[in-house]
Short mmCIF file of C-alpha atoms in Angstrom, two decimals:
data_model
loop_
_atom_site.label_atom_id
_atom_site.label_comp_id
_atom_site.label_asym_id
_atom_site.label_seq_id
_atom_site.Cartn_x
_atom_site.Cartn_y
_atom_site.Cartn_z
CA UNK T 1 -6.87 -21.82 15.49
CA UNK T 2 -6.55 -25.30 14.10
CA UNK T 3 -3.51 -26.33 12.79
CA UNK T 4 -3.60 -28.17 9.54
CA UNK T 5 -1.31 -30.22 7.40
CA UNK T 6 -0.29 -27.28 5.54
CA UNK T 7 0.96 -25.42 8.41
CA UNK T 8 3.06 -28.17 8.79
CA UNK T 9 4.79 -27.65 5.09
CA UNK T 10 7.71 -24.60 4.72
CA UNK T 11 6.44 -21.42 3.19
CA UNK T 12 7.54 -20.85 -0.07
CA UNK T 13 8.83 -17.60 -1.71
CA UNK T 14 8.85 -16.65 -5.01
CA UNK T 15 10.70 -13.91 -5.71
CA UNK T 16 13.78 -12.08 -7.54
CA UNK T 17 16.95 -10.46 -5.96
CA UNK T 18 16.35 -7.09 -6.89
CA UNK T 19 12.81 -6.49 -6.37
CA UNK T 20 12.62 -4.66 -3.49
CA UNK T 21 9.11 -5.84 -2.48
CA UNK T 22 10.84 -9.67 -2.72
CA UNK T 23 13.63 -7.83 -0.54
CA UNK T 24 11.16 -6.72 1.98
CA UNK T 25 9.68 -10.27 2.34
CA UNK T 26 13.01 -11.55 2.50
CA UNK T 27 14.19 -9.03 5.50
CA UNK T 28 10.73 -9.95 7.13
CA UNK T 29 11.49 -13.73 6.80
CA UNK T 30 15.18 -13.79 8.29
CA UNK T 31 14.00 -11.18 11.49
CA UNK T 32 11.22 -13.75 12.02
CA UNK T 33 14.17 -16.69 11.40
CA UNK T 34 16.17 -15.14 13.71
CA UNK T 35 13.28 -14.72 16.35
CA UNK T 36 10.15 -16.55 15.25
CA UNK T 37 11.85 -19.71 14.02
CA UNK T 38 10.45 -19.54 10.66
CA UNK T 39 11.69 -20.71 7.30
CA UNK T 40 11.05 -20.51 3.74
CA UNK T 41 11.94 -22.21 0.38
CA UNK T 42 12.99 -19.54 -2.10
CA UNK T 43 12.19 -19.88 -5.84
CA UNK T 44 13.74 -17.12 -8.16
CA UNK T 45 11.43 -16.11 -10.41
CA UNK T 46 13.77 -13.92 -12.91
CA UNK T 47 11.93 -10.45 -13.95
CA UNK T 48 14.05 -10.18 -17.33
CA UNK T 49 14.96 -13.67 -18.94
CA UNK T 50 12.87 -14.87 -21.38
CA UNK T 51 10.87 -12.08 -21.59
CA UNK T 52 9.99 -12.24 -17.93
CA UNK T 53 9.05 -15.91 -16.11
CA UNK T 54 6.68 -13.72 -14.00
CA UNK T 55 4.33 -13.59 -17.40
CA UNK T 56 4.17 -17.66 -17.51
CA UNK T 57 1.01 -19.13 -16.99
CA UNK T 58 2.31 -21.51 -14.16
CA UNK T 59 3.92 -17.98 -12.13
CA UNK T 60 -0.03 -16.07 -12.93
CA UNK T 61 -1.96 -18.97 -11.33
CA UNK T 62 -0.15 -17.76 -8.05
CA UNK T 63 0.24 -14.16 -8.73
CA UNK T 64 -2.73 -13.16 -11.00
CA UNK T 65 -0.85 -9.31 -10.61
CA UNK T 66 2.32 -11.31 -12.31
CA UNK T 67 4.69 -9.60 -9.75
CA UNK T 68 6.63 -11.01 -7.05
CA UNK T 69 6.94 -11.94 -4.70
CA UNK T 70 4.01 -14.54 -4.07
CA UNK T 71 4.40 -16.60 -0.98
CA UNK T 72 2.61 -19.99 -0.17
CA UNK T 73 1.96 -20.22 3.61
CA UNK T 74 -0.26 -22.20 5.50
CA UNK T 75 -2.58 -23.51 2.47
CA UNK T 76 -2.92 -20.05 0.89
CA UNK T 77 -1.30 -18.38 -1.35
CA UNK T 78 -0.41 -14.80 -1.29
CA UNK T 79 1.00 -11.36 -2.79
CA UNK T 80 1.61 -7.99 -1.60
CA UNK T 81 4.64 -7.92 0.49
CA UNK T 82 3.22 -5.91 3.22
CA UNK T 83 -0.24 -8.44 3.75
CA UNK T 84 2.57 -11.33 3.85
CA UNK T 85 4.84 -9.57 6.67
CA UNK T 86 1.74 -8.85 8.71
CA UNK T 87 0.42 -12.05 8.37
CA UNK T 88 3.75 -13.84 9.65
CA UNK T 89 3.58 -10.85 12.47
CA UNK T 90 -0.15 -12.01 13.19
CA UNK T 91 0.50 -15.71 13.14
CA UNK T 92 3.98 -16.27 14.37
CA UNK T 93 5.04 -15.97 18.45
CA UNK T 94 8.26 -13.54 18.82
CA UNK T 95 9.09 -10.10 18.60
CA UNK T 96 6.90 -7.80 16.65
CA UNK T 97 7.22 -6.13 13.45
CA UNK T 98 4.41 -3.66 14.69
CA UNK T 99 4.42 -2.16 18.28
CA UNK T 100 2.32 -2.42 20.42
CA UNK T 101 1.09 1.41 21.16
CA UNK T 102 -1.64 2.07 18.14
CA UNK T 103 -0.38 5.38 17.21
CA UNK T 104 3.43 3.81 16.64
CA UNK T 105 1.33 1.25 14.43
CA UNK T 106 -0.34 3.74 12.58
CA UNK T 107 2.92 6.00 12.07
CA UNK T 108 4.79 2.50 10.66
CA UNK T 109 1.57 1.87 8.59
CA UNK T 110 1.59 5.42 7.66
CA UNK T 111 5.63 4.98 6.66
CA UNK T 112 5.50 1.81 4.95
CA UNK T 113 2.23 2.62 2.48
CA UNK T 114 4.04 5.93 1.88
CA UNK T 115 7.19 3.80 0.54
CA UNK T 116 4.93 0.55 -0.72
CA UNK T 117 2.07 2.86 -2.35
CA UNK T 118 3.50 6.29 -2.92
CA UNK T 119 6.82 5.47 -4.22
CA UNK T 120 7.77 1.78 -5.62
CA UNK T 121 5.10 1.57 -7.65
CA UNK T 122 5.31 4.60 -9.89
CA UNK T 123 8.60 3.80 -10.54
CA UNK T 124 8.48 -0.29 -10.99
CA UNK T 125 9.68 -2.32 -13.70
CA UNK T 126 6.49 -2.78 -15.24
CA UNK T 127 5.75 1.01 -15.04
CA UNK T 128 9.39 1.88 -16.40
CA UNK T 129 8.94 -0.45 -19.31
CA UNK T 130 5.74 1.46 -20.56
CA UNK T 131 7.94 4.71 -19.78
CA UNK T 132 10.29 3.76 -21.77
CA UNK T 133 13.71 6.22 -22.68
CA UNK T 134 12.84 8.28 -20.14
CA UNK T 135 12.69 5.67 -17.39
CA UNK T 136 15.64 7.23 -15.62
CA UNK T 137 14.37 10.71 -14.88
CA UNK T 138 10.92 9.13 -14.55
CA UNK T 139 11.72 7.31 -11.35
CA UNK T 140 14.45 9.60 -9.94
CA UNK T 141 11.40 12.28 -10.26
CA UNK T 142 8.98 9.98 -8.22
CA UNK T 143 11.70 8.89 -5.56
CA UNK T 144 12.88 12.24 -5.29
CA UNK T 145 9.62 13.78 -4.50
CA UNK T 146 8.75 10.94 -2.25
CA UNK T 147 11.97 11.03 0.12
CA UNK T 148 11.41 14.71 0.24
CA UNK T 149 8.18 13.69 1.87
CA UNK T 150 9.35 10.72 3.76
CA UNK T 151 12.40 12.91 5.36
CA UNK T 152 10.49 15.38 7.91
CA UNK T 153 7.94 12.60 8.61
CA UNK T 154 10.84 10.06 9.48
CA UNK T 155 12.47 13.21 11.74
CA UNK T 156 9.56 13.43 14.15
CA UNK T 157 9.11 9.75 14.50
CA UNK T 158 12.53 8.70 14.39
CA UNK T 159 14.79 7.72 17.28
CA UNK T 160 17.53 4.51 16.65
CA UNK T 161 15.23 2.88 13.93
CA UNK T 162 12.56 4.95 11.53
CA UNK T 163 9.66 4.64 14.48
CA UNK T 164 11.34 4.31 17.69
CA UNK T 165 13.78 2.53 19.08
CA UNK T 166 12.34 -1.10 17.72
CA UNK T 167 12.61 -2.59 13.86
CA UNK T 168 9.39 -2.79 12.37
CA UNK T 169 7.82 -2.75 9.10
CA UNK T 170 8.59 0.91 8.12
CA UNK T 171 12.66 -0.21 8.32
CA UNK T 172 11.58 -3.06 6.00
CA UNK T 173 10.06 -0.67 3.34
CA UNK T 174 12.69 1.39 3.82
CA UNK T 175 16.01 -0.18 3.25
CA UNK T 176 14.81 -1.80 -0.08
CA UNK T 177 13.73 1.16 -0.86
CA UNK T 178 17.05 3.72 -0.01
CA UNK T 179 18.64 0.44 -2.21
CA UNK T 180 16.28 1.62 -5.36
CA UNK T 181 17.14 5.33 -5.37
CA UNK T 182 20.60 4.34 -5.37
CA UNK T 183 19.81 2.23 -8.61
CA UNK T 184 18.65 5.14 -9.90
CA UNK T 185 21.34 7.97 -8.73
CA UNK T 186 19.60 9.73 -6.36
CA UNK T 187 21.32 11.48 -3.92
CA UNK T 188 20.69 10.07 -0.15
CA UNK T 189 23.04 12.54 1.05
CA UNK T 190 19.82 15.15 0.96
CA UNK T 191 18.03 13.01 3.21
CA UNK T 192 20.26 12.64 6.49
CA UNK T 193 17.53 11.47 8.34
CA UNK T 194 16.93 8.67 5.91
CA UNK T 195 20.61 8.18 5.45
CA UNK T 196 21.03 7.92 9.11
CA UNK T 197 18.21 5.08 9.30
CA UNK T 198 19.85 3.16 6.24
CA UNK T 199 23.10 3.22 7.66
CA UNK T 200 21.89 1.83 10.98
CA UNK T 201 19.65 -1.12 9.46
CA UNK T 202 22.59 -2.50 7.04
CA UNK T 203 24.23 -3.31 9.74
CA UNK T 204 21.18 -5.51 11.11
CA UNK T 205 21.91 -9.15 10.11
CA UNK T 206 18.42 -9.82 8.95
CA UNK T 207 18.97 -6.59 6.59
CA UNK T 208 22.90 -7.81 5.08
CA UNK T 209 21.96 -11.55 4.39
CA UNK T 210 19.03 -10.58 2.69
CA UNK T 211 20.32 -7.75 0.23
CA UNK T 212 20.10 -8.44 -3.66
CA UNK T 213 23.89 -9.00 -4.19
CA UNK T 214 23.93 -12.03 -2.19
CA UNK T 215 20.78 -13.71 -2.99
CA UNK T 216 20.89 -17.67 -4.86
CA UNK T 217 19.42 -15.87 -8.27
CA UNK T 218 22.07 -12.53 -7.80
CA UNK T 219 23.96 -12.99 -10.93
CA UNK T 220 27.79 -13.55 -10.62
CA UNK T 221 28.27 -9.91 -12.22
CA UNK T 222 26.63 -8.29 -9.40
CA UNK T 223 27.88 -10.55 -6.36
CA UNK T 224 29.85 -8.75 -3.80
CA UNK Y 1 -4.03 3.47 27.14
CA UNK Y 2 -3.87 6.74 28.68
CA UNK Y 3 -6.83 9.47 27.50
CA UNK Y 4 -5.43 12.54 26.46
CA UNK Y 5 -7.12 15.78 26.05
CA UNK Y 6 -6.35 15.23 21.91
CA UNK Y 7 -8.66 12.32 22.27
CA UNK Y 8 -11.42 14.11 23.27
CA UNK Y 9 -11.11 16.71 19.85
CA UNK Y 10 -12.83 15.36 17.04
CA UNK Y 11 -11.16 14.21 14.45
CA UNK Y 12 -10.31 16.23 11.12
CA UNK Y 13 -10.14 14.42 7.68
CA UNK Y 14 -8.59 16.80 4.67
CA UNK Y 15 -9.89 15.47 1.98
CA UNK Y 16 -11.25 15.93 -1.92
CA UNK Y 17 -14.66 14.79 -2.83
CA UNK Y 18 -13.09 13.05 -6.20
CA UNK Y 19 -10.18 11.28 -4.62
CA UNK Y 20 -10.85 7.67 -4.30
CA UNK Y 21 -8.04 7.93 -1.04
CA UNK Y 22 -10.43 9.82 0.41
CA UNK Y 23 -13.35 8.55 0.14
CA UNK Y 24 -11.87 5.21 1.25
CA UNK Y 25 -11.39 7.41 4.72
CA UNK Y 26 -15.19 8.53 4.07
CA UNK Y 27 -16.49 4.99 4.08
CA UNK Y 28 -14.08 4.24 7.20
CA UNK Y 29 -15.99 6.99 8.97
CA UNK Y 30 -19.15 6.08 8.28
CA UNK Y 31 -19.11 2.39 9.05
CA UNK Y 32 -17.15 3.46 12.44
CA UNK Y 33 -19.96 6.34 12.60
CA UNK Y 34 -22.74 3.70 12.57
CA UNK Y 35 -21.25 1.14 14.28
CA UNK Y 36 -18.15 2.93 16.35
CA UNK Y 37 -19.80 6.04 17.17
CA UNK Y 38 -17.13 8.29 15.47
CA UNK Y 39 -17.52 11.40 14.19
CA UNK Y 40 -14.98 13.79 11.96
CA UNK Y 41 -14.72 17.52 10.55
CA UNK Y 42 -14.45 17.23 6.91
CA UNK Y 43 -11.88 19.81 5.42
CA UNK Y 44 -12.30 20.13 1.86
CA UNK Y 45 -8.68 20.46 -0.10
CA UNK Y 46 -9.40 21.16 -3.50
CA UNK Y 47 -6.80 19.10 -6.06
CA UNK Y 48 -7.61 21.44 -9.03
CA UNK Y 49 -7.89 25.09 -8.09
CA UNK Y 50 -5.42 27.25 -7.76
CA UNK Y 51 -3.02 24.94 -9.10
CA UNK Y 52 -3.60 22.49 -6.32
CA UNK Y 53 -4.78 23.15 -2.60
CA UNK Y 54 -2.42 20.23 -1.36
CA UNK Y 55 0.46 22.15 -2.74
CA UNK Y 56 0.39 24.94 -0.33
CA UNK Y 57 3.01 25.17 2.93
CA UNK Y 58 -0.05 24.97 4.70
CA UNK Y 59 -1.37 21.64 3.90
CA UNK Y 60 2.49 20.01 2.86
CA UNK Y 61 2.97 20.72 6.86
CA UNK Y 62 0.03 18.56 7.07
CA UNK Y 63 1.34 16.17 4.62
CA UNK Y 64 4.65 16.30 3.18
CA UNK Y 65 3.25 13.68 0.49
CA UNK Y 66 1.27 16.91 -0.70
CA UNK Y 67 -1.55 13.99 -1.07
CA UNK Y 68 -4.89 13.66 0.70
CA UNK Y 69 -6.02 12.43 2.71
CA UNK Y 70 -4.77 13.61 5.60
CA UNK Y 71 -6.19 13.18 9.33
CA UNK Y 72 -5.53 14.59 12.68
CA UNK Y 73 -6.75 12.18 14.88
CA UNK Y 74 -5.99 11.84 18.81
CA UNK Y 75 -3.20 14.55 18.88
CA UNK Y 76 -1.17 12.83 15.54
CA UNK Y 77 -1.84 13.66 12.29
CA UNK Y 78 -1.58 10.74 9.91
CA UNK Y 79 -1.70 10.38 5.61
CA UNK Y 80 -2.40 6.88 3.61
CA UNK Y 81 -5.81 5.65 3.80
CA UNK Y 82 -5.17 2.48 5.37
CA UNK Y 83 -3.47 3.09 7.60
CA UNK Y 84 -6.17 5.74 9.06
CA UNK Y 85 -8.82 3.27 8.37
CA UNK Y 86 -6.75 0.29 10.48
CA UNK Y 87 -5.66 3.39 13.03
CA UNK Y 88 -9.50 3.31 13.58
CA UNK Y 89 -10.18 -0.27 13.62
CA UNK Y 90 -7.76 -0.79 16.50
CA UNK Y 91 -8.66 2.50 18.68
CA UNK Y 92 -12.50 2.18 18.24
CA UNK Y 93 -14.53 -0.59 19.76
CA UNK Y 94 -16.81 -2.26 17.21
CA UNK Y 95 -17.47 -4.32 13.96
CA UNK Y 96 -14.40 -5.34 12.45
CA UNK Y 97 -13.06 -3.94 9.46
CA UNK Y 98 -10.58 -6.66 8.95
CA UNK Y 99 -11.66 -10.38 9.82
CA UNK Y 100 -10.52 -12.24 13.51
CA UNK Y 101 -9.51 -14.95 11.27
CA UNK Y 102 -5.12 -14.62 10.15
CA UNK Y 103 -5.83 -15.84 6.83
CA UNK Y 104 -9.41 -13.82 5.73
CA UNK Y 105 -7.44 -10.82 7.37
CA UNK Y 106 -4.09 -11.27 5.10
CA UNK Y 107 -6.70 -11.60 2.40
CA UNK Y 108 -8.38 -8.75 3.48
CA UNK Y 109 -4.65 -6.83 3.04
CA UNK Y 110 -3.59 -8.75 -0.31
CA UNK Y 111 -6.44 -7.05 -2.03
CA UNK Y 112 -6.45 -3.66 0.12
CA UNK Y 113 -3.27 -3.22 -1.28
CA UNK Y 114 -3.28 -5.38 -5.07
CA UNK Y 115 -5.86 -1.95 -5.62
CA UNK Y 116 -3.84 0.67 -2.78
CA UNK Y 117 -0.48 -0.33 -4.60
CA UNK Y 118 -0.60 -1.68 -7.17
CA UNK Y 119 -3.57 0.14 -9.13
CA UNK Y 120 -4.63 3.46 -7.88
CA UNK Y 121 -1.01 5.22 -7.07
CA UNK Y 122 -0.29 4.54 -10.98
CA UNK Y 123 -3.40 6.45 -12.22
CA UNK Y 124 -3.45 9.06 -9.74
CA UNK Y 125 -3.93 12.55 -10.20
CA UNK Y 126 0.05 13.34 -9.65
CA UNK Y 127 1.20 10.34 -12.25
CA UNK Y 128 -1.45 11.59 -14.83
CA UNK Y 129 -0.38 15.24 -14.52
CA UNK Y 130 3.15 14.09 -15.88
CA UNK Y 131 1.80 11.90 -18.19
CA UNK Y 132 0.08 14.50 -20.26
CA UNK Y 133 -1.65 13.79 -23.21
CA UNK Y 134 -2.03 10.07 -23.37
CA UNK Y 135 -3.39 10.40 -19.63
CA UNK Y 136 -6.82 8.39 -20.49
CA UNK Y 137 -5.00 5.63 -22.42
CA UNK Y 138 -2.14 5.13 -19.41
CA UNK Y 139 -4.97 5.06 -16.65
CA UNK Y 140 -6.71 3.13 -18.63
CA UNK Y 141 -4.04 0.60 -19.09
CA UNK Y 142 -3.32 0.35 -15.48
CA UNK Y 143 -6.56 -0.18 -14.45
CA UNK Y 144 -7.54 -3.05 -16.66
CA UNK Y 145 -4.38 -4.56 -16.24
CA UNK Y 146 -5.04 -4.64 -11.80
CA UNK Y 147 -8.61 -5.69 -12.23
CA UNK Y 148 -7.53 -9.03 -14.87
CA UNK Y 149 -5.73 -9.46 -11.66
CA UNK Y 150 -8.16 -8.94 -8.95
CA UNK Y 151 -11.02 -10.89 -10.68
CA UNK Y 152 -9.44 -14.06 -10.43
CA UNK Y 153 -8.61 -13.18 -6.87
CA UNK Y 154 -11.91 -12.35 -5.58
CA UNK Y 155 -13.61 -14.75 -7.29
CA UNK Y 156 -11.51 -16.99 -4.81
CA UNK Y 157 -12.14 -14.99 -1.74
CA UNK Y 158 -15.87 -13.30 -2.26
CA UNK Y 159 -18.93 -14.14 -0.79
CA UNK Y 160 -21.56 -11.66 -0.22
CA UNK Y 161 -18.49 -9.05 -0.01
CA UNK Y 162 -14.66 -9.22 -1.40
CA UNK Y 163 -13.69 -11.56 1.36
CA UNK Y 164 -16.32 -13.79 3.10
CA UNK Y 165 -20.03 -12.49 4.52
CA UNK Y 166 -18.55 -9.18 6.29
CA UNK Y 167 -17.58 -6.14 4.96
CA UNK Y 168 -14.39 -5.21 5.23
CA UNK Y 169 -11.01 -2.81 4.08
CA UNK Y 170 -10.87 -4.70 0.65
CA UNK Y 171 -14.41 -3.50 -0.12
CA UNK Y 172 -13.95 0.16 0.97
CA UNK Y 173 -10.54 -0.04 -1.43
CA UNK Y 174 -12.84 -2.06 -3.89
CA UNK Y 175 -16.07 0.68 -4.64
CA UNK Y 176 -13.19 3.71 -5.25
CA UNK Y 177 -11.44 2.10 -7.78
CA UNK Y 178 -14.58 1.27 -9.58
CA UNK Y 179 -15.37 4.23 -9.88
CA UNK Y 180 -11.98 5.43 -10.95
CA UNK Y 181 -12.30 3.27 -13.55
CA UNK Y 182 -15.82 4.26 -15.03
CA UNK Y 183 -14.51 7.72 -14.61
CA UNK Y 184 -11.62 6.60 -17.26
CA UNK Y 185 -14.32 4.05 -19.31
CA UNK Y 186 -13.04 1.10 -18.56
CA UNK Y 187 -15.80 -1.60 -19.43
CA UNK Y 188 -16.44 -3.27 -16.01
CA UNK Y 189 -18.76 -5.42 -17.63
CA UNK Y 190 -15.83 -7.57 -18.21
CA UNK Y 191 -15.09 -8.76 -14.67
CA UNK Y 192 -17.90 -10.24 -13.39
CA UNK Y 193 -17.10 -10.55 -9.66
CA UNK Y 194 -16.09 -6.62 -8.96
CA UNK Y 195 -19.21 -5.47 -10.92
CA UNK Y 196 -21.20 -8.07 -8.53
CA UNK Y 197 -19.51 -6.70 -5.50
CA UNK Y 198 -19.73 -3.22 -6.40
CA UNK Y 199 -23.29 -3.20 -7.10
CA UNK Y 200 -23.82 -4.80 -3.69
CA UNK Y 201 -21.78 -2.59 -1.85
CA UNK Y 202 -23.33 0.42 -3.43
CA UNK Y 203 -26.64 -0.94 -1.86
CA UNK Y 204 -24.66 0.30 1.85
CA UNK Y 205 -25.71 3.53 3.59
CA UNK Y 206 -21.64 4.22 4.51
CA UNK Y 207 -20.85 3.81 0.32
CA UNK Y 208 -23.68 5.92 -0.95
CA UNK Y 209 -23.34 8.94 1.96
CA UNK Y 210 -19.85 9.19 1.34
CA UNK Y 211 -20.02 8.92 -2.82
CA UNK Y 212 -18.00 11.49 -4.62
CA UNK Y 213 -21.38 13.02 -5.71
CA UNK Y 214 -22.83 13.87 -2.06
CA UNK Y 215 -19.51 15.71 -0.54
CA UNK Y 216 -19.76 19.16 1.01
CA UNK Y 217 -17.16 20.05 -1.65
CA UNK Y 218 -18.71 18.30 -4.68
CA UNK Y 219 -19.25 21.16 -7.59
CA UNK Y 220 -23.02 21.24 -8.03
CA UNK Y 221 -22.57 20.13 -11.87
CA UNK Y 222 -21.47 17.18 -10.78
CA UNK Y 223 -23.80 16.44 -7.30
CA UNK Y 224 -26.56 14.16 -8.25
#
């Protein structure tokens, strides 16, 4: 591969402390700071003032989707949390965020689109805005029905982390996402499995200094 | 990689001839079938009668996410579509369905999921269901909204396909979700670049066999 200048330049995030795909980019980029020796430039882009500085012109030339994050690596720009972790897994030496055996892969693929496709977005802050009132039962519905689904899946793959004994992606969708459906009063305590796995991963470094309440753009209010 | 007996059972895809989850599975197949030499059992699951196939114990054993697809492949059974469709990529030998080059691939993954994320889980059949009434107008919404997104994108990354010369997972998300949305009459007319790329990619053997209209399960009113 050749290297050009703008490998040379620090990735850039844009992103806001309580998304929890932003999170998930975030938990990616301190495990591979930790282990990969990569850094990255973080530039809040706040979901709610003014109307949302996601919808600016300047924020939709890098994100036509006008979520975050959006993370310029490399020369390119690009969005979808889970295409950015696996490119920093594809590109970067160090421990992986994928194992190695293909059918662990496809069981943390299988977790992490069942969190990033089948939950998050249904109950978003762009979907919960055309909801409306009934944005709180809306998403406790979807993340309900979704951790019902994601327990017994997590119990046969399961072991110290949610596939196996190593971090990888699936953790990443997950903690972010345990973090949401406490947002919206759901009870974890149904889901021991999950509950386990949560437990286990806040006490991972890359996991803590990462979380939305300690983030440069957490407001004061919500800083613990 | 050790060969187990499992590997040696062909493969079983659950599916519905309408669901554009599926059918991304179906094109999957059929490029790997030309060019991979694999073969599955197609088990229809039918989304609409008797209140819903996928909602039996039956098929939620299956997949909890009471969704299809769902595959039983090599002695696992997995749900989401990409991850099945990358499952096959890296157990088959054969044409890549994601490019040797980081960046085209975390291109390839940007848009896989900018349509597996951030478009298609917000119109699906589950979403719409609780919607009710204003069902066409929200799927509607949604979709326009993702593809004023993914225009700008692929006009960026397309060639001949979404993403360079070679076809790849963005194109087998891509042809789906165009049809979703002429299903739910959104003008594609409007964005250039998909209806380019569509029409192209509607010109390929593993598209057309594998079209909603040709499955074992498609109602003859609607087979063409």
């Amino acid at each position: 591969m050749r290297l050009s200048l703008a490998c040379l330049t620090k990735p850039i995030l844009h992103g806001y402390f309580r998304s929890s795909c932003s999170w998930r980019v975030r938990i990616g980029k301190f495990l591979s700071l930790a282990l990969k020796g990569i850094e990255f430039d973080q530039v809040p882009v706040n979901l709610i003032k003014d109307g949302g500085q996601q919808l600016t012109d300047q924020y939709k030339a890098l994100n036509p989707m006008q979520q975050v994050p959006a993370v310029q690596i490399d020369g390119i720009t690009l969005s979808q949390s889970l295409a950015v972790i696996q490119y920093i897994e594809e590109t970067r030496p160090g421990p992986r965020l994928l194992p190695a055996d293909p059918k662990k892969r496809a069981q943390v693929r299988m977790i992490s689109d069942l969190i990033a496709s089948g939950i998050q977005p249904v109950q978003n802050l762009y979907v919960l805005q055309k909801i409306g009132a009934e944005k709180l039962q809306w998403a406790q519905h979807f993340i309900q029905r979704g951790f019902e689904a994601l327990e017994p899946i997590l119990k046969e793959t399961a072991s110290k982390y949610c596939v196996g004994d190593e971090i990888s992606m699936a953790d990443i969708c997950l903690v972010p996402q345990v973090y949401n459906a406490e947002r919206f009063k759901v009870d974890v305590d149904q889901f021991p499995t999950i509950k386990r796995l949560n437990q286990t991963l806040m006490k991972v470094d890359a996991f803590k200094v990462s979380h939305p309440s300690c983030q440069p753009d957490t407001p004061a209010e919500l800083c613990t």
